[in-house]
Amino acid sequence: MDIKTLYENLKKSQEPKGYFFNKDIDLVHELLDSLMKNRETYGYMACPCRLACGDRDADKDIICPCEYRSEDVKDYGSCFCGLYVSADLNNGKVEAQYVPERRPPEKVF
């Protein structure tokens, strides 16, 4: 799968849920490329902004879209890595904010 196909598939599946790609298309392409590399390395698309350990069960909370995305987008307008954002953030109705790490320290390897 190439980046364009991944982009289109994720866009089609996530926008109806209220999650939009960041309008910074260069960032989006870098993150999608990293997701594809993680899939090659680990067999799943681990969040590119976090360290995966290679154990799918241990990393299941950071498989994109991670389990923290919904709360991050709701509270800050963006997920931790900035791939997914709210429509309001993309449209300039809210400003970008720092998104703190929600992953519990005991899960960070």
PDB file of N, CA and C in Angstrom:
ATOM      1  N   MET A   1       0.853  -1.173   0.000  1.00  0.00           N
ATOM      2  CA  MET A   1       0.000   0.000   0.000  1.00  0.00           C
ATOM      3  C   MET A   1       0.899   1.237   0.000  1.00  0.00           C
ATOM      4  N   ASP A   2       0.524   2.220  -0.777  1.00  0.00           N
ATOM      5  CA  ASP A   2       1.301   3.464  -0.809  1.00  0.00           C
ATOM      6  C   ASP A   2       0.616   4.529   0.049  1.00  0.00           C
ATOM      7  N   ILE A   3       1.301   5.642   0.247  1.00  0.00           N
ATOM      8  CA  ILE A   3       0.788   6.709   1.107  1.00  0.00           C
ATOM      9  C   ILE A   3      -0.545   7.250   0.599  1.00  0.00           C
ATOM     10  N   LYS A   4      -0.669   7.417  -0.705  1.00  0.00           N
ATOM     11  CA  LYS A   4      -1.918   7.960  -1.261  1.00  0.00           C
ATOM     12  C   LYS A   4      -3.107   7.050  -0.934  1.00  0.00           C
ATOM     13  N   THR A   5      -2.918   5.750  -1.086  1.00  0.00           N
ATOM     14  CA  THR A   5      -3.996   4.795  -0.790  1.00  0.00           C
ATOM     15  C   THR A   5      -4.327   4.804   0.692  1.00  0.00           C
ATOM     16  N   LEU A   6      -3.291   4.791   1.531  1.00  0.00           N
ATOM     17  CA  LEU A   6      -3.519   4.846   2.975  1.00  0.00           C
ATOM     18  C   LEU A   6      -4.259   6.119   3.350  1.00  0.00           C
ATOM     19  N   TYR A   7      -3.835   7.238   2.792  1.00  0.00           N
ATOM     20  CA  TYR A   7      -4.472   8.530   3.045  1.00  0.00           C
ATOM     21  C   TYR A   7      -5.960   8.463   2.698  1.00  0.00           C
ATOM     22  N   GLU A   8      -6.262   8.001   1.506  1.00  0.00           N
ATOM     23  CA  GLU A   8      -7.661   7.947   1.055  1.00  0.00           C
ATOM     24  C   GLU A   8      -8.491   6.990   1.910  1.00  0.00           C
ATOM     25  N   ASN A   9      -7.934   5.833   2.250  1.00  0.00           N
ATOM     26  CA  ASN A   9      -8.672   4.859   3.075  1.00  0.00           C
ATOM     27  C   ASN A   9      -8.964   5.412   4.465  1.00  0.00           C
ATOM     28  N   LEU A  10      -7.952   6.008   5.087  1.00  0.00           N
ATOM     29  CA  LEU A  10      -8.160   6.559   6.431  1.00  0.00           C
ATOM     30  C   LEU A  10      -9.090   7.765   6.403  1.00  0.00           C
ATOM     31  N   LYS A  11      -8.938   8.603   5.412  1.00  0.00           N
ATOM     32  CA  LYS A  11      -9.817   9.771   5.297  1.00  0.00           C
ATOM     33  C   LYS A  11     -11.276   9.331   5.188  1.00  0.00           C
ATOM     34  N   LYS A  12     -11.506   8.347   4.334  1.00  0.00           N
ATOM     35  CA  LYS A  12     -12.865   7.846   4.118  1.00  0.00           C
ATOM     36  C   LYS A  12     -13.455   7.229   5.386  1.00  0.00           C
ATOM     37  N   SER A  13     -12.623   6.559   6.171  1.00  0.00           N
ATOM     38  CA  SER A  13     -13.142   5.889   7.367  1.00  0.00           C
ATOM     39  C   SER A  13     -13.201   6.800   8.597  1.00  0.00           C
ATOM     40  N   GLN A  14     -12.361   7.821   8.662  1.00  0.00           N
ATOM     41  CA  GLN A  14     -12.273   8.636   9.875  1.00  0.00           C
ATOM     42  C   GLN A  14     -13.080   9.938   9.825  1.00  0.00           C
ATOM     43  N   GLU A  15     -13.179  10.561   8.666  1.00  0.00           N
ATOM     44  CA  GLU A  15     -13.933  11.824   8.595  1.00  0.00           C
ATOM     45  C   GLU A  15     -15.383  11.684   9.037  1.00  0.00           C
ATOM     46  N   PRO A  16     -16.084  10.609   8.657  1.00  0.00           N
ATOM     47  CA  PRO A  16     -17.458  10.467   9.151  1.00  0.00           C
ATOM     48  C   PRO A  16     -17.555  10.381  10.677  1.00  0.00           C
ATOM     49  N   LYS A  17     -16.446  10.018  11.320  1.00  0.00           N
ATOM     50  CA  LYS A  17     -16.407   9.929  12.781  1.00  0.00           C
ATOM     51  C   LYS A  17     -16.008  11.262  13.416  1.00  0.00           C
ATOM     52  N   GLY A  18     -15.717  12.269  12.576  1.00  0.00           N
ATOM     53  CA  GLY A  18     -15.358  13.586  13.098  1.00  0.00           C
ATOM     54  C   GLY A  18     -13.870  13.813  13.275  1.00  0.00           C
ATOM     55  N   TYR A  19     -13.047  12.960  12.687  1.00  0.00           N
ATOM     56  CA  TYR A  19     -11.592  13.094  12.784  1.00  0.00           C
ATOM     57  C   TYR A  19     -11.035  13.400  11.400  1.00  0.00           C
ATOM     58  N   PHE A  20     -10.333  14.519  11.308  1.00  0.00           N
ATOM     59  CA  PHE A  20      -9.830  15.007  10.034  1.00  0.00           C
ATOM     60  C   PHE A  20      -8.314  15.023  10.054  1.00  0.00           C
ATOM     61  N   PHE A  21      -7.723  14.827   8.878  1.00  0.00           N
ATOM     62  CA  PHE A  21      -6.278  14.959   8.795  1.00  0.00           C
ATOM     63  C   PHE A  21      -5.896  16.410   9.004  1.00  0.00           C
ATOM     64  N   ASN A  22      -4.772  16.609   9.633  1.00  0.00           N
ATOM     65  CA  ASN A  22      -4.205  17.936   9.834  1.00  0.00           C
ATOM     66  C   ASN A  22      -4.059  18.611   8.473  1.00  0.00           C
ATOM     67  N   LYS A  23      -4.307  19.904   8.418  1.00  0.00           N
ATOM     68  CA  LYS A  23      -4.190  20.603   7.138  1.00  0.00           C
ATOM     69  C   LYS A  23      -2.738  20.758   6.698  1.00  0.00           C
ATOM     70  N   ASP A  24      -1.790  20.478   7.584  1.00  0.00           N
ATOM     71  CA  ASP A  24      -0.367  20.465   7.233  1.00  0.00           C
ATOM     72  C   ASP A  24      -0.078  19.136   6.527  1.00  0.00           C
ATOM     73  N   ILE A  25      -0.238  19.140   5.216  1.00  0.00           N
ATOM     74  CA  ILE A  25      -0.152  17.904   4.432  1.00  0.00           C
ATOM     75  C   ILE A  25       1.244  17.278   4.490  1.00  0.00           C
ATOM     76  N   ASP A  26       2.286  18.098   4.638  1.00  0.00           N
ATOM     77  CA  ASP A  26       3.638  17.542   4.763  1.00  0.00           C
ATOM     78  C   ASP A  26       3.757  16.718   6.049  1.00  0.00           C
ATOM     79  N   LEU A  27       3.215  17.234   7.129  1.00  0.00           N
ATOM     80  CA  LEU A  27       3.208  16.503   8.393  1.00  0.00           C
ATOM     81  C   LEU A  27       2.421  15.210   8.248  1.00  0.00           C
ATOM     82  N   VAL A  28       1.267  15.286   7.625  1.00  0.00           N
ATOM     83  CA  VAL A  28       0.419  14.109   7.434  1.00  0.00           C
ATOM     84  C   VAL A  28       1.171  13.041   6.650  1.00  0.00           C
ATOM     85  N   HIS A  29       1.840  13.436   5.579  1.00  0.00           N
ATOM     86  CA  HIS A  29       2.572  12.458   4.772  1.00  0.00           C
ATOM     87  C   HIS A  29       3.735  11.841   5.553  1.00  0.00           C
ATOM     88  N   GLU A  30       4.432  12.638   6.361  1.00  0.00           N
ATOM     89  CA  GLU A  30       5.514  12.095   7.203  1.00  0.00           C
ATOM     90  C   GLU A  30       4.966  11.070   8.187  1.00  0.00           C
ATOM     91  N   LEU A  31       3.846  11.400   8.817  1.00  0.00           N
ATOM     92  CA  LEU A  31       3.253  10.490   9.801  1.00  0.00           C
ATOM     93  C   LEU A  31       2.722   9.216   9.140  1.00  0.00           C
ATOM     94  N   LEU A  32       2.090   9.359   7.980  1.00  0.00           N
ATOM     95  CA  LEU A  32       1.589   8.178   7.274  1.00  0.00           C
ATOM     96  C   LEU A  32       2.745   7.286   6.828  1.00  0.00           C
ATOM     97  N   ASP A  33       3.827   7.897   6.371  1.00  0.00           N
ATOM     98  CA  ASP A  33       5.010   7.134   5.992  1.00  0.00           C
ATOM     99  C   ASP A  33       5.552   6.361   7.207  1.00  0.00           C
ATOM    100  N   SER A  34       5.581   7.017   8.353  1.00  0.00           N
ATOM    101  CA  SER A  34       6.053   6.357   9.575  1.00  0.00           C
ATOM    102  C   SER A  34       5.103   5.236  10.008  1.00  0.00           C
ATOM    103  N   LEU A  35       3.806   5.448   9.841  1.00  0.00           N
ATOM    104  CA  LEU A  35       2.843   4.381  10.160  1.00  0.00           C
ATOM    105  C   LEU A  35       3.088   3.156   9.277  1.00  0.00           C
ATOM    106  N   MET A  36       3.353   3.409   7.990  1.00  0.00           N
ATOM    107  CA  MET A  36       3.616   2.302   7.069  1.00  0.00           C
ATOM    108  C   MET A  36       4.910   1.574   7.437  1.00  0.00           C
ATOM    109  N   LYS A  37       5.921   2.324   7.856  1.00  0.00           N
ATOM    110  CA  LYS A  37       7.183   1.705   8.284  1.00  0.00           C
ATOM    111  C   LYS A  37       6.968   0.881   9.548  1.00  0.00           C
ATOM    112  N   ASN A  38       6.168   1.392  10.466  1.00  0.00           N
ATOM    113  CA  ASN A  38       5.874   0.628  11.682  1.00  0.00           C
ATOM    114  C   ASN A  38       5.104  -0.646  11.353  1.00  0.00           C
ATOM    115  N   ARG A  39       4.234  -0.572  10.365  1.00  0.00           N
ATOM    116  CA  ARG A  39       3.495  -1.781   9.963  1.00  0.00           C
ATOM    117  C   ARG A  39       4.457  -2.822   9.388  1.00  0.00           C
ATOM    118  N   GLU A  40       5.437  -2.362   8.616  1.00  0.00           N
ATOM    119  CA  GLU A  40       6.445  -3.283   8.070  1.00  0.00           C
ATOM    120  C   GLU A  40       7.287  -3.889   9.192  1.00  0.00           C
ATOM    121  N   THR A  41       7.641  -3.064  10.164  1.00  0.00           N
ATOM    122  CA  THR A  41       8.520  -3.504  11.254  1.00  0.00           C
ATOM    123  C   THR A  41       7.805  -4.390  12.262  1.00  0.00           C
ATOM    124  N   TYR A  42       6.611  -3.956  12.695  1.00  0.00           N
ATOM    125  CA  TYR A  42       5.912  -4.626  13.794  1.00  0.00           C
ATOM    126  C   TYR A  42       4.715  -5.465  13.371  1.00  0.00           C
ATOM    127  N   GLY A  43       4.217  -5.209  12.165  1.00  0.00           N
ATOM    128  CA  GLY A  43       3.013  -5.910  11.717  1.00  0.00           C
ATOM    129  C   GLY A  43       1.740  -5.158  12.053  1.00  0.00           C
ATOM    130  N   TYR A  44       1.875  -3.963  12.610  1.00  0.00           N
ATOM    131  CA  TYR A  44       0.729  -3.115  12.929  1.00  0.00           C
ATOM    132  C   TYR A  44       1.194  -1.661  12.900  1.00  0.00           C
ATOM    133  N   MET A  45       0.233  -0.758  12.728  1.00  0.00           N
ATOM    134  CA  MET A  45       0.550   0.665  12.596  1.00  0.00           C
ATOM    135  C   MET A  45       0.583   1.341  13.961  1.00  0.00           C
ATOM    136  N   ALA A  46       1.700   1.187  14.643  1.00  0.00           N
ATOM    137  CA  ALA A  46       1.891   1.851  15.933  1.00  0.00           C
ATOM    138  C   ALA A  46       2.070   3.348  15.705  1.00  0.00           C
ATOM    139  N   CYS A  47       1.583   4.132  16.640  1.00  0.00           N
ATOM    140  CA  CYS A  47       1.725   5.586  16.584  1.00  0.00           C
ATOM    141  C   CYS A  47       3.189   5.933  16.334  1.00  0.00           C
ATOM    142  N   PRO A  48       3.469   6.769  15.339  1.00  0.00           N
ATOM    143  CA  PRO A  48       4.855   7.105  15.036  1.00  0.00           C
ATOM    144  C   PRO A  48       5.496   8.057  16.046  1.00  0.00           C
ATOM    145  N   CYS A  49       4.715   8.592  16.947  1.00  0.00           N
ATOM    146  CA  CYS A  49       5.235   9.555  17.929  1.00  0.00           C
ATOM    147  C   CYS A  49       5.485   8.909  19.289  1.00  0.00           C
ATOM    148  N   ARG A  50       5.339   7.617  19.343  1.00  0.00           N
ATOM    149  CA  ARG A  50       5.569   6.880  20.579  1.00  0.00           C
ATOM    150  C   ARG A  50       6.458   5.681  20.266  1.00  0.00           C
ATOM    151  N   LEU A  51       7.127   5.162  21.287  1.00  0.00           N
ATOM    152  CA  LEU A  51       7.978   4.000  21.085  1.00  0.00           C
ATOM    153  C   LEU A  51       7.165   2.725  21.255  1.00  0.00           C
ATOM    154  N   ALA A  52       7.111   1.957  20.188  1.00  0.00           N
ATOM    155  CA  ALA A  52       6.453   0.657  20.252  1.00  0.00           C
ATOM    156  C   ALA A  52       7.468  -0.375  20.727  1.00  0.00           C
ATOM    157  N   CYS A  53       6.979  -1.399  21.415  1.00  0.00           N
ATOM    158  CA  CYS A  53       7.888  -2.440  21.906  1.00  0.00           C
ATOM    159  C   CYS A  53       7.912  -3.650  20.990  1.00  0.00           C
ATOM    160  N   GLY A  54       6.943  -3.726  20.070  1.00  0.00           N
ATOM    161  CA  GLY A  54       6.895  -4.863  19.163  1.00  0.00           C
ATOM    162  C   GLY A  54       5.969  -5.974  19.615  1.00  0.00           C
ATOM    163  N   ASP A  55       5.362  -5.824  20.772  1.00  0.00           N
ATOM    164  CA  ASP A  55       4.381  -6.778  21.285  1.00  0.00           C
ATOM    165  C   ASP A  55       3.001  -6.162  21.065  1.00  0.00           C
ATOM    166  N   ARG A  56       2.256  -6.733  20.146  1.00  0.00           N
ATOM    167  CA  ARG A  56       0.961  -6.164  19.771  1.00  0.00           C
ATOM    168  C   ARG A  56       0.048  -5.946  20.980  1.00  0.00           C
ATOM    169  N   ASP A  57       0.007  -6.886  21.884  1.00  0.00           N
ATOM    170  CA  ASP A  57      -0.856  -6.747  23.062  1.00  0.00           C
ATOM    171  C   ASP A  57      -0.409  -5.577  23.937  1.00  0.00           C
ATOM    172  N   ALA A  58       0.892  -5.437  24.126  1.00  0.00           N
ATOM    173  CA  ALA A  58       1.406  -4.339  24.950  1.00  0.00           C
ATOM    174  C   ALA A  58       1.232  -2.996  24.260  1.00  0.00           C
ATOM    175  N   ASP A  59       1.248  -3.006  22.932  1.00  0.00           N
ATOM    176  CA  ASP A  59       1.137  -1.763  22.157  1.00  0.00           C
ATOM    177  C   ASP A  59      -0.277  -1.458  21.673  1.00  0.00           C
ATOM    178  N   LYS A  60      -1.246  -2.293  22.035  1.00  0.00           N
ATOM    179  CA  LYS A  60      -2.587  -2.120  21.449  1.00  0.00           C
ATOM    180  C   LYS A  60      -3.172  -0.733  21.707  1.00  0.00           C
ATOM    181  N   ASP A  61      -2.769  -0.069  22.777  1.00  0.00           N
ATOM    182  CA  ASP A  61      -3.301   1.261  23.071  1.00  0.00           C
ATOM    183  C   ASP A  61      -2.737   2.340  22.143  1.00  0.00           C
ATOM    184  N   ILE A  62      -1.637   2.027  21.449  1.00  0.00           N
ATOM    185  CA  ILE A  62      -1.032   3.026  20.557  1.00  0.00           C
ATOM    186  C   ILE A  62      -1.096   2.629  19.088  1.00  0.00           C
ATOM    187  N   ILE A  63      -1.914   1.631  18.763  1.00  0.00           N
ATOM    188  CA  ILE A  63      -2.134   1.302  17.364  1.00  0.00           C
ATOM    189  C   ILE A  63      -3.064   2.366  16.798  1.00  0.00           C
ATOM    190  N   CYS A  64      -2.644   2.994  15.728  1.00  0.00           N
ATOM    191  CA  CYS A  64      -3.367   4.129  15.150  1.00  0.00           C
ATOM    192  C   CYS A  64      -4.677   3.679  14.517  1.00  0.00           C
ATOM    193  N   PRO A  65      -5.762   4.376  14.802  1.00  0.00           N
ATOM    194  CA  PRO A  65      -5.866   5.486  15.739  1.00  0.00           C
ATOM    195  C   PRO A  65      -5.808   4.974  17.179  1.00  0.00           C
ATOM    196  N   CYS A  66      -4.973   5.605  17.956  1.00  0.00           N
ATOM    197  CA  CYS A  66      -4.733   5.143  19.328  1.00  0.00           C
ATOM    198  C   CYS A  66      -5.954   5.377  20.213  1.00  0.00           C
ATOM    199  N   GLU A  67      -5.953   4.721  21.341  1.00  0.00           N
ATOM    200  CA  GLU A  67      -7.107   4.836  22.238  1.00  0.00           C
ATOM    201  C   GLU A  67      -7.187   6.200  22.929  1.00  0.00           C
ATOM    202  N   TYR A  68      -6.169   7.023  22.772  1.00  0.00           N
ATOM    203  CA  TYR A  68      -6.152   8.350  23.394  1.00  0.00           C
ATOM    204  C   TYR A  68      -6.646   9.440  22.441  1.00  0.00           C
ATOM    205  N   ARG A  69      -6.798   9.110  21.172  1.00  0.00           N
ATOM    206  CA  ARG A  69      -7.150  10.097  20.158  1.00  0.00           C
ATOM    207  C   ARG A  69      -8.444  10.833  20.462  1.00  0.00           C
ATOM    208  N   SER A  70      -9.498  10.127  20.793  1.00  0.00           N
ATOM    209  CA  SER A  70     -10.804  10.763  20.996  1.00  0.00           C
ATOM    210  C   SER A  70     -10.749  11.850  22.059  1.00  0.00           C
ATOM    211  N   GLU A  71     -10.170  11.511  23.206  1.00  0.00           N
ATOM    212  CA  GLU A  71     -10.078  12.495  24.291  1.00  0.00           C
ATOM    213  C   GLU A  71      -9.139  13.638  23.924  1.00  0.00           C
ATOM    214  N   ASP A  72      -8.025  13.325  23.238  1.00  0.00           N
ATOM    215  CA  ASP A  72      -7.098  14.379  22.826  1.00  0.00           C
ATOM    216  C   ASP A  72      -7.772  15.370  21.882  1.00  0.00           C
ATOM    217  N   VAL A  73      -8.462  14.870  20.893  1.00  0.00           N
ATOM    218  CA  VAL A  73      -9.127  15.748  19.928  1.00  0.00           C
ATOM    219  C   VAL A  73     -10.229  16.538  20.620  1.00  0.00           C
ATOM    220  N   LYS A  74     -10.969  15.895  21.507  1.00  0.00           N
ATOM    221  CA  LYS A  74     -12.035  16.581  22.240  1.00  0.00           C
ATOM    222  C   LYS A  74     -11.465  17.691  23.124  1.00  0.00           C
ATOM    223  N   ASP A  75     -10.386  17.400  23.841  1.00  0.00           N
ATOM    224  CA  ASP A  75      -9.835  18.355  24.800  1.00  0.00           C
ATOM    225  C   ASP A  75      -8.886  19.386  24.188  1.00  0.00           C
ATOM    226  N   TYR A  76      -8.143  18.987  23.149  1.00  0.00           N
ATOM    227  CA  TYR A  76      -7.086  19.853  22.616  1.00  0.00           C
ATOM    228  C   TYR A  76      -7.213  20.165  21.129  1.00  0.00           C
ATOM    229  N   GLY A  77      -8.168  19.529  20.447  1.00  0.00           N
ATOM    230  CA  GLY A  77      -8.360  19.781  19.023  1.00  0.00           C
ATOM    231  C   GLY A  77      -7.457  18.956  18.133  1.00  0.00           C
ATOM    232  N   SER A  78      -6.581  18.146  18.723  1.00  0.00           N
ATOM    233  CA  SER A  78      -5.622  17.357  17.965  1.00  0.00           C
ATOM    234  C   SER A  78      -5.245  16.119  18.760  1.00  0.00           C
ATOM    235  N   CYS A  79      -4.872  15.072  18.049  1.00  0.00           N
ATOM    236  CA  CYS A  79      -4.307  13.919  18.748  1.00  0.00           C
ATOM    237  C   CYS A  79      -2.851  14.231  19.095  1.00  0.00           C
ATOM    238  N   PHE A  80      -2.233  13.364  19.869  1.00  0.00           N
ATOM    239  CA  PHE A  80      -0.883  13.586  20.377  1.00  0.00           C
ATOM    240  C   PHE A  80       0.119  13.892  19.264  1.00  0.00           C
ATOM    241  N   CYS A  81       0.069  13.145  18.176  1.00  0.00           N
ATOM    242  CA  CYS A  81       1.060  13.355  17.114  1.00  0.00           C
ATOM    243  C   CYS A  81       0.629  14.410  16.099  1.00  0.00           C
ATOM    244  N   GLY A  82      -0.628  14.814  16.134  1.00  0.00           N
ATOM    245  CA  GLY A  82      -1.099  15.855  15.221  1.00  0.00           C
ATOM    246  C   GLY A  82      -1.623  15.342  13.900  1.00  0.00           C
ATOM    247  N   LEU A  83      -1.732  14.040  13.731  1.00  0.00           N
ATOM    248  CA  LEU A  83      -2.268  13.489  12.490  1.00  0.00           C
ATOM    249  C   LEU A  83      -3.749  13.816  12.360  1.00  0.00           C
ATOM    250  N   TYR A  84      -4.491  13.530  13.426  1.00  0.00           N
ATOM    251  CA  TYR A  84      -5.936  13.771  13.419  1.00  0.00           C
ATOM    252  C   TYR A  84      -6.259  15.022  14.223  1.00  0.00           C
ATOM    253  N   VAL A  85      -7.144  15.831  13.659  1.00  0.00           N
ATOM    254  CA  VAL A  85      -7.556  17.069  14.311  1.00  0.00           C
ATOM    255  C   VAL A  85      -9.059  17.241  14.171  1.00  0.00           C
ATOM    256  N   SER A  86      -9.579  18.186  14.924  1.00  0.00           N
ATOM    257  CA  SER A  86     -11.002  18.524  14.798  1.00  0.00           C
ATOM    258  C   SER A  86     -11.187  19.443  13.591  1.00  0.00           C
ATOM    259  N   ALA A  87     -12.411  19.502  13.120  1.00  0.00           N
ATOM    260  CA  ALA A  87     -12.724  20.427  12.021  1.00  0.00           C
ATOM    261  C   ALA A  87     -12.462  21.860  12.462  1.00  0.00           C
ATOM    262  N   ASP A  88     -12.780  22.176  13.715  1.00  0.00           N
ATOM    263  CA  ASP A  88     -12.572  23.536  14.218  1.00  0.00           C
ATOM    264  C   ASP A  88     -11.107  23.932  14.206  1.00  0.00           C
ATOM    265  N   LEU A  89     -10.216  23.015  14.500  1.00  0.00           N
ATOM    266  CA  LEU A  89      -8.787  23.327  14.459  1.00  0.00           C
ATOM    267  C   LEU A  89      -8.346  23.571  13.019  1.00  0.00           C
ATOM    268  N   ASN A  90      -8.750  22.713  12.114  1.00  0.00           N
ATOM    269  CA  ASN A  90      -8.375  22.900  10.708  1.00  0.00           C
ATOM    270  C   ASN A  90      -8.945  24.181  10.124  1.00  0.00           C
ATOM    271  N   ASN A  91     -10.121  24.583  10.605  1.00  0.00           N
ATOM    272  CA  ASN A  91     -10.778  25.783  10.074  1.00  0.00           C
ATOM    273  C   ASN A  91     -10.366  27.055  10.801  1.00  0.00           C
ATOM    274  N   GLY A  92      -9.475  26.944  11.764  1.00  0.00           N
ATOM    275  CA  GLY A  92      -8.992  28.118  12.480  1.00  0.00           C
ATOM    276  C   GLY A  92      -9.944  28.652  13.538  1.00  0.00           C
ATOM    277  N   LYS A  93     -10.970  27.888  13.894  1.00  0.00           N
ATOM    278  CA  LYS A  93     -11.918  28.339  14.917  1.00  0.00           C
ATOM    279  C   LYS A  93     -11.353  28.175  16.324  1.00  0.00           C
ATOM    280  N   VAL A  94     -10.394  27.266  16.477  1.00  0.00           N
ATOM    281  CA  VAL A  94      -9.673  27.099  17.731  1.00  0.00           C
ATOM    282  C   VAL A  94      -8.182  27.045  17.409  1.00  0.00           C
ATOM    283  N   GLU A  95      -7.376  27.446  18.375  1.00  0.00           N
ATOM    284  CA  GLU A  95      -5.931  27.439  18.168  1.00  0.00           C
ATOM    285  C   GLU A  95      -5.336  26.102  18.597  1.00  0.00           C
ATOM    286  N   ALA A  96      -4.246  25.762  17.951  1.00  0.00           N
ATOM    287  CA  ALA A  96      -3.523  24.544  18.317  1.00  0.00           C
ATOM    288  C   ALA A  96      -2.993  24.682  19.734  1.00  0.00           C
ATOM    289  N   GLN A  97      -3.033  23.584  20.459  1.00  0.00           N
ATOM    290  CA  GLN A  97      -2.554  23.554  21.831  1.00  0.00           C
ATOM    291  C   GLN A  97      -1.573  22.405  22.005  1.00  0.00           C
ATOM    292  N   TYR A  98      -0.779  22.509  23.046  1.00  0.00           N
ATOM    293  CA  TYR A  98       0.097  21.405  23.425  1.00  0.00           C
ATOM    294  C   TYR A  98      -0.784  20.242  23.866  1.00  0.00           C
ATOM    295  N   VAL A  99      -0.497  19.054  23.363  1.00  0.00           N
ATOM    296  CA  VAL A  99      -1.244  17.857  23.736  1.00  0.00           C
ATOM    297  C   VAL A  99      -0.342  17.005  24.628  1.00  0.00           C
ATOM    298  N   PRO A 100      -0.669  16.897  25.902  1.00  0.00           N
ATOM    299  CA  PRO A 100       0.175  16.104  26.800  1.00  0.00           C
ATOM    300  C   PRO A 100       0.030  14.603  26.532  1.00  0.00           C
ATOM    301  N   GLU A 101       1.043  13.873  26.902  1.00  0.00           N
ATOM    302  CA  GLU A 101       1.017  12.422  26.754  1.00  0.00           C
ATOM    303  C   GLU A 101       0.030  11.830  27.759  1.00  0.00           C
ATOM    304  N   ARG A 102      -0.912  11.047  27.266  1.00  0.00           N
ATOM    305  CA  ARG A 102      -1.896  10.380  28.134  1.00  0.00           C
ATOM    306  C   ARG A 102      -1.496   8.943  28.438  1.00  0.00           C
ATOM    307  N   ARG A 103      -0.577   8.417  27.674  1.00  0.00           N
ATOM    308  CA  ARG A 103      -0.193   7.020  27.881  1.00  0.00           C
ATOM    309  C   ARG A 103       0.450   6.885  29.254  1.00  0.00           C
ATOM    310  N   PRO A 104      -0.034   5.955  30.049  1.00  0.00           N
ATOM    311  CA  PRO A 104       0.516   5.778  31.398  1.00  0.00           C
ATOM    312  C   PRO A 104       2.013   5.464  31.350  1.00  0.00           C
ATOM    313  N   PRO A 105       2.778   6.020  32.294  1.00  0.00           N
ATOM    314  CA  PRO A 105       4.231   5.806  32.304  1.00  0.00           C
ATOM    315  C   PRO A 105       4.634   4.331  32.312  1.00  0.00           C
ATOM    316  N   GLU A 106       3.830   3.489  32.926  1.00  0.00           N
ATOM    317  CA  GLU A 106       4.185   2.070  32.983  1.00  0.00           C
ATOM    318  C   GLU A 106       4.088   1.387  31.616  1.00  0.00           C
ATOM    319  N   LYS A 107       3.434   2.033  30.651  1.00  0.00           N
ATOM    320  CA  LYS A 107       3.332   1.471  29.313  1.00  0.00           C
ATOM    321  C   LYS A 107       4.419   2.009  28.381  1.00  0.00           C
ATOM    322  N   VAL A 108       5.157   2.993  28.826  1.00  0.00           N
ATOM    323  CA  VAL A 108       6.217   3.579  28.011  1.00  0.00           C
ATOM    324  C   VAL A 108       7.469   2.739  28.190  1.00  0.00           C
ATOM    325  N   PHE A 109       8.001   2.279  27.071  1.00  0.00           N
ATOM    326  CA  PHE A 109       9.156   1.375  27.124  1.00  0.00           C
ATOM    327  C   PHE A 109      10.443   2.113  26.864  1.00  0.00           C
TER     328      PHE A 109
END
